[in-house]
Short mmCIF file of C-alpha atoms in Angstrom, two decimals:
data_model
loop_
_atom_site.label_atom_id
_atom_site.label_comp_id
_atom_site.label_asym_id
_atom_site.label_seq_id
_atom_site.Cartn_x
_atom_site.Cartn_y
_atom_site.Cartn_z
CA UNK A 1 -18.37 4.80 -17.70
CA UNK A 2 -15.54 6.06 -19.54
CA UNK A 3 -12.04 5.44 -18.73
CA UNK A 4 -11.29 7.31 -15.44
CA UNK A 5 -8.51 8.63 -13.35
CA UNK A 6 -6.92 6.61 -10.65
CA UNK A 7 -8.03 8.96 -7.97
CA UNK A 8 -11.60 8.74 -8.83
CA UNK A 9 -11.44 4.98 -9.10
CA UNK A 10 -9.91 4.87 -5.71
CA UNK A 11 -12.54 7.14 -3.96
CA UNK A 12 -15.10 5.07 -5.54
CA UNK A 13 -13.65 1.80 -4.45
CA UNK A 14 -13.19 3.16 -0.77
CA UNK A 15 -16.78 4.23 -1.02
CA UNK A 16 -17.82 0.52 -1.50
CA UNK A 17 -18.48 0.69 -5.28
CA UNK A 18 -18.18 -2.86 -6.67
CA UNK A 19 -17.86 -1.83 -10.08
CA UNK A 20 -14.78 0.30 -9.15
CA UNK A 21 -13.16 -2.57 -6.98
CA UNK A 22 -13.61 -5.01 -10.19
CA UNK A 23 -12.22 -2.28 -12.52
CA UNK A 24 -9.35 -1.68 -10.16
CA UNK A 25 -8.51 -5.24 -10.10
CA UNK A 26 -8.59 -5.25 -13.94
CA UNK A 27 -6.14 -2.44 -14.23
CA UNK A 28 -3.88 -4.26 -11.79
CA UNK A 29 -3.82 -7.55 -13.66
CA UNK A 30 -3.39 -5.77 -17.17
CA UNK A 31 -0.62 -3.52 -15.44
CA UNK A 32 -2.47 -0.65 -17.12
CA UNK A 33 -0.70 2.65 -17.39
CA UNK A 34 -1.02 4.07 -13.94
CA UNK A 35 -1.70 0.86 -12.13
CA UNK A 36 1.07 1.57 -9.69
CA UNK A 37 -0.38 4.94 -8.57
CA UNK A 38 -3.54 2.95 -7.87
CA UNK A 39 -1.87 0.53 -5.69
CA UNK A 40 0.23 3.13 -3.92
CA UNK A 41 -3.14 4.97 -3.13
CA UNK A 42 -4.75 1.79 -1.68
CA UNK A 43 -1.78 0.94 0.39
CA UNK A 44 -2.82 3.06 3.41
CA UNK A 45 -5.99 1.68 3.55
CA UNK A 46 -4.98 -1.86 3.77
CA UNK A 47 -4.10 -4.21 6.67
CA UNK A 48 -7.44 -4.76 7.96
CA UNK A 49 -7.95 -8.12 6.16
CA UNK A 50 -6.72 -11.84 7.13
CA UNK A 51 -5.46 -13.49 3.81
CA UNK A 52 -5.62 -17.33 3.32
CA UNK A 53 -4.08 -19.10 0.57
CA UNK A 54 -5.49 -22.19 -0.39
CA UNK A 55 -3.79 -24.61 -2.91
CA UNK A 56 -3.61 -28.43 -4.18
CA UNK A 57 -3.57 -30.10 -7.28
CA UNK A 58 -6.48 -29.88 -9.79
CA UNK A 59 -9.78 -31.65 -8.77
CA UNK A 60 -8.34 -31.74 -4.97
CA UNK A 61 -11.84 -29.78 -3.97
CA UNK A 62 -10.29 -26.34 -3.53
CA UNK A 63 -13.29 -24.34 -4.96
CA UNK A 64 -15.74 -26.37 -3.21
CA UNK A 65 -14.03 -25.90 0.02
CA UNK A 66 -13.52 -22.13 -0.66
CA UNK A 67 -17.42 -21.95 -1.35
CA UNK A 68 -18.12 -23.62 2.31
CA UNK A 69 -15.52 -21.20 4.07
CA UNK A 70 -16.92 -18.07 2.66
CA UNK A 71 -20.39 -19.12 3.47
CA UNK A 72 -19.30 -20.13 7.11
CA UNK A 73 -17.53 -16.50 7.23
CA UNK A 74 -20.52 -14.84 5.86
CA UNK A 75 -22.73 -16.63 8.48
CA UNK A 76 -20.43 -15.05 11.04
CA UNK A 77 -21.27 -11.74 9.50
CA UNK A 78 -17.84 -11.42 7.86
CA UNK A 79 -17.11 -10.07 4.18
CA UNK A 80 -15.16 -12.22 1.91
CA UNK A 81 -13.15 -11.39 -1.06
CA UNK A 82 -11.84 -14.54 -3.31
CA UNK A 83 -9.09 -14.68 -5.93
CA UNK A 84 -9.07 -17.71 -7.87
CA UNK A 85 -6.31 -18.35 -10.43
CA UNK A 86 -6.68 -20.80 -13.16
CA UNK A 87 -4.11 -21.98 -15.62
CA UNK A 88 -3.94 -20.10 -18.79
CA UNK A 89 -2.82 -21.98 -22.23
CA UNK A 90 0.77 -21.80 -23.16
CA UNK A 91 -0.53 -21.51 -26.88
CA UNK A 92 -2.74 -19.03 -27.17
CA UNK A 93 -2.82 -17.37 -23.86
CA UNK A 94 -6.47 -18.07 -23.25
CA UNK A 95 -7.93 -19.46 -20.44
CA UNK A 96 -11.07 -21.13 -18.73
CA UNK A 97 -11.87 -19.86 -15.49
CA UNK A 98 -14.03 -22.15 -13.92
CA UNK A 99 -13.99 -21.69 -10.18
CA UNK A 100 -16.74 -19.51 -9.85
CA UNK A 101 -19.31 -22.58 -10.60
CA UNK A 102 -18.62 -24.17 -7.15
CA UNK A 103 -19.71 -20.91 -5.23
CA UNK A 104 -23.28 -22.20 -4.87
CA UNK A 105 -23.45 -21.21 -1.19
CA UNK A 106 -23.19 -17.57 -1.58
CA UNK A 107 -24.56 -16.97 -5.27
CA UNK A 108 -25.93 -13.53 -5.50
CA UNK A 109 -24.54 -12.40 -2.25
CA UNK A 110 -22.50 -9.31 -3.26
CA UNK A 111 -20.43 -9.18 -0.14
CA UNK A 112 -18.66 -12.41 -1.42
CA UNK A 113 -16.54 -10.65 -4.04
CA UNK A 114 -15.20 -13.35 -6.26
CA UNK A 115 -12.73 -12.84 -9.07
CA UNK A 116 -11.32 -15.31 -11.30
CA UNK A 117 -7.78 -14.60 -12.56
CA UNK A 118 -5.86 -16.29 -15.26
CA UNK A 119 -2.27 -17.18 -14.45
CA UNK A 120 -0.99 -15.53 -18.07
CA UNK A 121 1.57 -18.13 -17.71
CA UNK A 122 4.01 -16.84 -20.06
CA UNK A 123 3.97 -13.17 -18.80
CA UNK A 124 5.22 -14.01 -15.27
CA UNK A 125 4.45 -11.42 -12.27
CA UNK A 126 1.38 -13.49 -11.19
CA UNK A 127 2.27 -13.34 -7.38
CA UNK A 128 2.55 -9.45 -7.67
CA UNK A 129 -0.87 -9.52 -9.64
CA UNK A 130 -2.59 -11.55 -6.95
CA UNK A 131 -1.09 -9.49 -3.99
CA UNK A 132 -2.08 -6.26 -5.42
CA UNK A 133 -5.36 -7.72 -6.29
CA UNK A 134 -5.65 -8.60 -2.34
CA UNK A 135 -4.68 -5.03 -1.48
CA UNK A 136 -7.72 -4.02 -3.42
CA UNK A 137 -10.12 -6.18 -1.73
CA UNK A 138 -8.41 -5.42 1.69
CA UNK A 139 -8.85 -1.49 0.98
CA UNK A 140 -12.35 -2.20 0.14
CA UNK A 141 -12.99 -3.41 3.40
CA UNK A 142 -13.06 -7.12 2.97
CA UNK A 143 -12.41 -9.01 6.38
CA UNK A 144 -11.44 -12.45 5.02
CA UNK A 145 -9.56 -12.69 1.64
CA UNK A 146 -8.79 -16.16 0.08
CA UNK A 147 -6.59 -16.74 -2.73
CA UNK A 148 -7.16 -19.91 -4.62
CA UNK A 149 -4.52 -21.36 -6.77
CA UNK A 150 -3.85 -24.70 -8.32
CA UNK A 151 -0.75 -26.27 -6.99
CA UNK A 152 1.62 -27.63 -8.84
CA UNK A 153 5.15 -25.53 -9.31
CA UNK A 154 6.98 -22.38 -8.23
CA UNK A 155 4.69 -20.05 -9.27
CA UNK A 156 1.89 -21.26 -6.75
CA UNK A 157 4.35 -21.23 -3.94
CA UNK A 158 5.01 -17.63 -4.53
CA UNK A 159 1.56 -16.79 -4.88
CA UNK A 160 0.23 -18.44 -1.53
CA UNK A 161 3.56 -17.44 0.11
CA UNK A 162 1.64 -13.91 -0.02
CA UNK A 163 -1.01 -15.10 2.14
CA UNK A 164 -1.02 -15.05 6.04
CA UNK A 165 -2.16 -18.30 6.15
CA UNK A 166 -1.66 -21.02 3.98
CA UNK A 167 -3.67 -24.13 3.34
CA UNK A 168 -2.53 -26.81 1.32
CA UNK A 169 -4.99 -29.61 -0.04
CA UNK A 170 -3.82 -33.02 -0.40
CA UNK A 171 -6.21 -35.78 -1.86
CA UNK A 172 -6.29 -39.15 -0.46
CA UNK A 173 -3.72 -41.44 -2.10
CA UNK A 174 -1.46 -38.63 -3.19
CA UNK A 175 1.55 -40.86 -3.73
CA UNK A 176 3.98 -42.50 -1.14
CA UNK A 177 6.00 -40.85 1.43
CA UNK A 178 8.86 -40.12 -0.91
CA UNK A 179 6.32 -37.53 -2.18
CA UNK A 180 6.26 -36.09 1.14
CA UNK A 181 9.98 -35.51 1.25
CA UNK A 182 9.59 -33.16 -1.44
CA UNK A 183 10.51 -29.37 -1.43
CA UNK A 184 8.22 -26.53 -2.10
CA UNK A 185 4.44 -26.73 -1.74
CA UNK A 186 4.44 -29.22 1.43
CA UNK A 187 6.78 -26.88 3.20
CA UNK A 188 4.79 -23.82 3.24
CA UNK A 189 1.35 -25.20 4.62
CA UNK A 190 0.21 -24.11 7.99
CA UNK A 191 -2.52 -26.38 7.58
CA UNK A 192 -2.82 -29.64 5.44
CA UNK A 193 -6.48 -30.58 4.30
CA UNK A 194 -6.99 -34.14 3.48
CA UNK A 195 -10.32 -33.35 1.26
CA UNK A 196 -12.62 -36.06 0.02
CA UNK A 197 -12.00 -37.87 3.16
CA UNK A 198 -14.41 -40.46 2.27
CA UNK A 199 -12.31 -41.80 -0.19
CA UNK A 200 -9.99 -44.75 0.20
CA UNK A 201 -6.51 -44.01 1.09
CA UNK A 202 -7.27 -41.01 3.15
CA UNK A 203 -6.27 -42.33 6.36
CA UNK A 204 -3.10 -43.38 5.04
CA UNK A 205 -2.52 -39.85 3.71
CA UNK A 206 -3.27 -38.42 6.95
CA UNK A 207 -0.61 -40.57 8.55
CA UNK A 208 2.00 -39.79 6.12
CA UNK A 209 1.41 -36.16 6.30
CA UNK A 210 1.54 -36.21 9.99
CA UNK A 211 4.98 -38.60 9.76
CA UNK A 212 6.37 -35.82 7.40
CA UNK A 213 5.49 -33.14 9.86
CA UNK A 214 6.92 -34.80 12.96
CA UNK A 215 10.13 -35.17 11.13
CA UNK A 216 10.33 -31.25 10.80
CA UNK A 217 12.98 -29.31 12.71
CA UNK A 218 11.35 -26.42 14.06
CA UNK A 219 12.19 -23.39 16.25
CA UNK A 220 10.64 -22.96 19.27
CA UNK A 221 7.79 -20.90 19.25
CA UNK A 222 6.98 -21.75 15.67
CA UNK A 223 3.55 -22.69 14.37
CA UNK A 224 2.73 -26.58 14.23
CA UNK A 225 0.97 -27.31 11.06
CA UNK A 226 -2.13 -29.25 11.61
CA UNK A 227 -3.78 -31.98 9.51
CA UNK A 228 -7.55 -31.83 9.15
CA UNK A 229 -9.89 -34.09 6.95
CA UNK A 230 -12.85 -32.67 5.17
CA UNK A 231 -15.58 -33.69 2.83
CA UNK A 232 -16.13 -30.22 1.23
CA UNK A 233 -19.13 -31.41 -0.66
CA UNK A 234 -21.08 -32.13 2.40
CA UNK A 235 -19.55 -29.78 4.53
CA UNK A 236 -17.99 -32.33 6.81
CA UNK A 237 -15.05 -31.19 8.71
CA UNK A 238 -15.14 -27.53 7.75
CA UNK A 239 -15.74 -26.28 11.20
CA UNK A 240 -12.51 -27.81 12.30
CA UNK A 241 -10.64 -26.55 9.35
CA UNK A 242 -12.10 -23.16 10.14
CA UNK A 243 -10.95 -23.54 13.71
CA UNK A 244 -7.41 -24.12 12.80
CA UNK A 245 -7.53 -20.95 10.41
CA UNK A 246 -8.57 -19.00 13.54
CA UNK A 247 -6.11 -20.71 15.69
CA UNK A 248 -3.27 -19.82 13.13
CA UNK A 249 -4.46 -16.01 12.95
CA UNK A 250 -4.46 -15.68 16.69
CA UNK A 251 -1.04 -17.38 16.66
CA UNK A 252 0.15 -14.66 14.06
CA UNK A 253 -0.65 -12.03 16.35
CA UNK A 254 0.14 -13.09 19.72
CA UNK A 255 3.80 -14.28 18.25
CA UNK A 256 4.36 -11.33 16.60
CA UNK A 257 4.90 -13.37 13.36
CA UNK A 258 2.11 -11.20 11.55
CA UNK A 259 4.69 -8.37 11.66
CA UNK A 260 7.61 -10.33 10.40
CA UNK A 261 5.56 -12.00 7.62
CA UNK A 262 4.57 -8.48 6.60
CA UNK A 263 8.01 -7.21 6.54
CA UNK A 264 9.24 -10.35 4.56
CA UNK A 265 6.09 -9.56 2.08
CA UNK A 266 7.33 -6.10 1.73
CA UNK A 267 10.68 -7.01 0.74
CA UNK A 268 9.37 -9.46 -1.52
CA UNK A 269 7.15 -6.74 -3.38
CA UNK A 270 10.09 -4.30 -3.42
CA UNK A 271 12.31 -6.85 -5.02
CA UNK A 272 10.01 -7.88 -7.49
CA UNK A 273 9.22 -4.38 -8.58
CA UNK A 274 12.85 -3.77 -8.82
CA UNK A 275 13.29 -6.75 -10.83
CA UNK A 276 10.45 -5.56 -13.22
CA UNK A 277 11.91 -2.27 -13.51
CA UNK A 278 15.36 -3.19 -13.85
CA UNK A 279 14.23 -5.65 -16.72
CA UNK A 280 12.49 -2.87 -18.50
CA UNK A 281 15.71 -0.44 -18.21
CA UNK A 282 17.61 -3.29 -19.78
CA UNK A 283 14.89 -3.85 -22.60
CA UNK A 284 14.93 -0.27 -23.65
CA UNK A 285 18.83 -0.53 -23.75
CA UNK A 286 18.47 -3.63 -26.01
CA UNK A 287 16.09 -1.48 -28.30
CA UNK A 288 18.43 1.22 -28.33
CA UNK A 289 21.18 -1.24 -29.58
CA UNK A 290 18.82 -2.30 -32.31
CA UNK A 291 16.88 -5.16 -30.97
CA UNK A 292 17.82 -8.23 -29.56
CA UNK A 293 17.59 -10.18 -32.70
CA UNK A 294 20.82 -8.76 -34.07
CA UNK A 295 22.67 -9.57 -30.82
CA UNK A 296 21.51 -13.01 -30.78
CA UNK A 297 22.42 -13.60 -34.46
CA UNK A 298 26.10 -12.69 -33.61
CA UNK A 299 25.77 -15.57 -30.80
CA UNK A 300 24.29 -17.65 -33.39
CA UNK A 301 27.37 -17.10 -35.69
CA UNK A 302 29.70 -17.84 -32.75
CA UNK A 303 31.04 -14.59 -32.58
CA UNK A 304 30.18 -14.16 -28.96
CA UNK A 305 28.10 -15.58 -26.18
CA UNK A 306 24.92 -14.55 -24.08
CA UNK A 307 27.59 -13.88 -21.04
CA UNK A 308 29.52 -11.59 -22.91
CA UNK A 309 26.52 -9.68 -24.41
CA UNK A 310 24.90 -9.43 -20.99
CA UNK A 311 27.87 -8.15 -19.34
CA UNK A 312 28.09 -5.55 -22.46
CA UNK A 313 24.63 -4.36 -21.89
CA UNK A 314 24.62 -4.08 -18.18
CA UNK A 315 28.17 -2.69 -17.60
CA UNK A 316 26.99 1.03 -18.32
CA UNK A 317 24.22 0.57 -15.82
CA UNK A 318 26.64 -0.73 -13.22
CA UNK A 319 29.19 2.11 -14.08
CA UNK A 320 26.33 4.76 -13.58
CA UNK A 321 25.34 3.35 -10.15
CA UNK A 322 28.66 3.01 -8.97
CA UNK A 323 29.28 6.70 -9.93
CA UNK A 324 26.17 7.75 -8.00
CA UNK A 325 27.26 5.90 -4.79
CA UNK A 326 30.46 7.99 -5.26
CA UNK B 1 8.19 4.69 -16.79
CA UNK B 2 5.94 2.90 -19.33
CA UNK B 3 5.16 -0.45 -18.36
CA UNK B 4 3.73 -2.85 -20.98
CA UNK B 5 0.32 -3.55 -20.16
CA UNK B 6 -1.36 -6.96 -20.69
CA UNK B 7 -4.71 -7.17 -21.82
CA UNK B 8 -6.88 -10.10 -22.73
CA UNK B 9 -10.39 -9.96 -23.71
CA UNK B 10 -12.54 -11.35 -20.75
CA UNK B 11 -15.85 -12.91 -21.71
CA UNK B 12 -18.38 -14.74 -19.35
CA UNK B 13 -20.39 -17.62 -20.95
CA UNK B 14 -23.69 -17.73 -19.10
CA UNK B 15 -26.39 -20.11 -19.04
CA UNK B 16 -29.51 -18.56 -17.68
CA UNK B 17 -32.71 -20.25 -16.70
CA UNK B 18 -33.80 -23.80 -16.56
CA UNK B 19 -32.47 -25.51 -19.84
CA UNK B 20 -30.10 -28.14 -19.11
CA UNK B 21 -28.17 -28.18 -22.28
CA UNK B 22 -24.70 -26.95 -21.98
CA UNK B 23 -22.96 -28.51 -25.10
CA UNK B 24 -23.10 -25.39 -27.07
CA UNK B 25 -21.83 -23.26 -23.88
CA UNK B 26 -18.92 -25.56 -23.66
CA UNK B 27 -18.10 -25.74 -27.47
CA UNK B 28 -18.16 -21.92 -27.38
CA UNK B 29 -16.21 -21.51 -24.21
CA UNK B 30 -13.50 -23.68 -25.85
CA UNK B 31 -13.58 -21.91 -28.98
CA UNK B 32 -13.08 -18.72 -27.02
CA UNK B 33 -10.28 -20.20 -25.15
CA UNK B 34 -8.48 -21.02 -28.25
CA UNK B 35 -9.04 -17.69 -29.48
CA UNK B 36 -6.92 -16.11 -26.51
CA UNK B 37 -9.89 -15.07 -24.37
CA UNK B 38 -10.19 -15.40 -20.69
CA UNK B 39 -13.47 -17.09 -20.41
CA UNK B 40 -15.41 -17.39 -17.19
CA UNK B 41 -17.99 -20.20 -17.34
CA UNK B 42 -21.10 -19.71 -15.15
CA UNK B 43 -22.34 -23.36 -15.11
CA UNK B 44 -25.89 -24.26 -15.71
CA UNK B 45 -29.28 -22.88 -14.18
CA UNK B 46 -28.33 -19.35 -13.36
CA UNK B 47 -30.47 -16.75 -12.30
CA UNK B 48 -30.31 -13.33 -13.90
CA UNK B 49 -29.06 -11.96 -10.44
CA UNK B 50 -26.11 -14.56 -10.44
CA UNK B 51 -25.02 -13.38 -13.83
CA UNK B 52 -25.16 -9.82 -13.16
CA UNK B 53 -23.02 -10.50 -9.80
CA UNK B 54 -20.35 -12.55 -12.06
CA UNK B 55 -20.21 -10.04 -14.94
CA UNK B 56 -19.82 -6.89 -12.40
CA UNK B 57 -17.10 -8.82 -10.18
CA UNK B 58 -15.19 -10.30 -13.22
CA UNK B 59 -15.48 -6.99 -14.92
CA UNK B 60 -15.76 -8.88 -18.37
CA UNK B 61 -15.70 -7.02 -21.67
CA UNK B 62 -18.21 -9.47 -23.31
CA UNK B 63 -21.10 -11.37 -21.73
CA UNK B 64 -22.36 -14.14 -23.67
CA UNK B 65 -25.89 -15.41 -22.73
CA UNK B 66 -26.93 -18.99 -23.97
CA UNK B 67 -30.54 -19.75 -23.72
CA UNK B 68 -32.21 -22.63 -25.33
CA UNK B 69 -35.57 -22.46 -22.87
CA UNK B 70 -37.43 -19.84 -24.94
CA UNK B 71 -37.43 -17.59 -21.86
CA UNK B 72 -35.00 -15.00 -23.19
CA UNK B 73 -37.84 -12.28 -23.46
CA UNK B 74 -37.98 -12.27 -19.80
CA UNK B 75 -34.53 -13.21 -18.71
CA UNK B 76 -32.40 -11.05 -20.92
CA UNK B 77 -33.98 -7.75 -19.68
CA UNK B 78 -33.48 -8.58 -16.18
CA UNK B 79 -29.91 -9.09 -16.80
CA UNK B 80 -29.57 -5.87 -18.65
CA UNK B 81 -31.58 -3.98 -15.74
CA UNK B 82 -28.89 -5.50 -13.06
CA UNK B 83 -25.95 -4.61 -15.11
CA UNK B 84 -27.40 -0.85 -15.44
CA UNK B 85 -27.87 -0.79 -11.62
CA UNK B 86 -23.94 -1.39 -11.14
CA UNK B 87 -23.11 1.01 -14.19
CA UNK B 88 -21.88 -1.96 -15.96
CA UNK B 89 -24.16 -2.04 -18.98
CA UNK B 90 -22.63 0.70 -21.21
CA UNK B 91 -19.21 -0.75 -21.68
CA UNK B 92 -20.28 -4.59 -21.62
CA UNK B 93 -20.86 -6.21 -25.06
CA UNK B 94 -23.89 -8.48 -24.85
CA UNK B 95 -24.11 -11.31 -27.14
CA UNK B 96 -27.08 -13.97 -27.23
CA UNK B 97 -26.56 -17.39 -28.43
CA UNK B 98 -29.11 -20.00 -28.59
CA UNK B 99 -32.70 -20.46 -30.20
CA UNK B 100 -34.32 -16.94 -30.76
CA UNK B 101 -37.17 -16.81 -32.98
CA UNK B 102 -36.85 -14.09 -35.61
CA UNK B 103 -39.78 -12.07 -34.12
CA UNK B 104 -38.07 -11.79 -30.90
CA UNK B 105 -34.72 -10.43 -32.27
CA UNK B 106 -35.83 -6.88 -32.69
CA UNK B 107 -37.19 -6.79 -29.17
CA UNK B 108 -33.82 -8.09 -27.72
CA UNK B 109 -31.96 -5.84 -29.47
CA UNK B 110 -33.79 -2.82 -28.12
CA UNK B 111 -33.49 -4.08 -24.56
CA UNK B 112 -29.65 -3.89 -25.22
CA UNK B 113 -28.40 -7.09 -26.78
CA UNK B 114 -25.51 -6.26 -29.46
CA UNK B 115 -25.76 -9.28 -31.54
CA UNK B 116 -27.73 -12.63 -31.85
CA UNK B 117 -26.06 -15.73 -32.89
CA UNK B 118 -28.30 -18.54 -33.89
CA UNK B 119 -27.34 -22.07 -34.28
CA UNK B 120 -25.14 -22.94 -36.89
CA UNK B 121 -23.16 -19.59 -36.72
CA UNK B 122 -19.70 -20.24 -37.68
CA UNK B 123 -17.40 -19.80 -34.59
CA UNK B 124 -14.97 -17.42 -36.34
CA UNK B 125 -18.03 -14.96 -36.93
CA UNK B 126 -18.65 -14.75 -33.21
CA UNK B 127 -15.01 -14.32 -32.45
CA UNK B 128 -14.39 -11.78 -35.15
CA UNK B 129 -17.54 -9.75 -34.14
CA UNK B 130 -16.36 -9.75 -30.53
CA UNK B 131 -12.91 -8.43 -31.39
CA UNK B 132 -14.30 -5.78 -33.65
CA UNK B 133 -16.87 -4.49 -31.25
CA UNK B 134 -15.45 -4.84 -27.90
CA UNK B 135 -14.98 -1.73 -25.85
CA UNK B 136 -11.73 -0.85 -25.36
CA UNK B 137 -11.07 -0.27 -21.49
CA UNK B 138 -8.43 1.71 -19.43
#
């Protein structure tokens, strides 16, 4: 198949061609020329899928759990899409994407579309790429879409924030109650999963999580996050976990929060795109001024500061916008 | 507006069939990672259908099949057939590593394999081959 125009690709994707879906995600990931038109063309066909974000520390059992829930959804006759993000090397940009290995329960089932993605750490924009890949799966007609990402930092918070429902895996003995006070990943969970619940320390972790949740100040009508215990390897607790996911999906619809979330997501997407575009404009301006190195050399020599240079570069842009606004 | 596109070579390292030796596949996976590739590793004992599924869904540029069991003459054509069914054969570079007797090489190449790298091949040679022969997409 030669390189093809976005419209063809979109038609083929909407017609259910796996190859076209795979190729569309590649374009989204690589930000190939025209990828924005592609996503824009997919937009009207999205909104039918429930998006579940799953995060947790390395080795907490995310992929194994994803395998089990994908299988459970397939048993219900639903189609599934998975985006699994693994870290990339800060040195070479390379990555080993090993989450597929765990997908034994649904091997050769093409109605589970599993896609591994590298975080491409240094290049940023991961949450945009995953959110757009989710749109491709959604437009393709997947009923349930799972985003799986290793949870450590801000990047992951941004990624799973794009999901409708967020599950956070907390392995047994994950530190003391002070860890539970920390901001970030523990604040975004709609459901907390203590996986490997057969290991020592899991009861204590469940208790600490529950205590953390009890201390929260919620608004009336908020979703109360739940804690479930699973042993993903054997499938134990998976049904209970799915029940909580379903309950959260129902709550989103009944409370009107799905619309609120969608609105926030759209705002976030718009902001990300504008940030990207604005920095592109500034990059062009830097090139026009002879490149960043010359400017930096002046900073090195103590002639100026980053702040002054930044002001200087952005000023014409700001002036131009001011004039436009009249 | 011209957006800078970001492209890495994506490669599936696939263990097909019944042999249980994945040391070679691990070493290759790591070498590819260090070469800046995005490597999807299939895990052991995969059926041709699973490899096809992975290659299509992951939209890999390169499919590296590692076989030590001697079943390459049966397994490789099955993988190629599967890729063809999804229109994914033409622009996927297929390389085979492992134990392939000399007399089987021609047959595999006729079946659609782009290169065979036997034991002792320097890692750089394989990486160089991929860089030079990978089909540029988009």
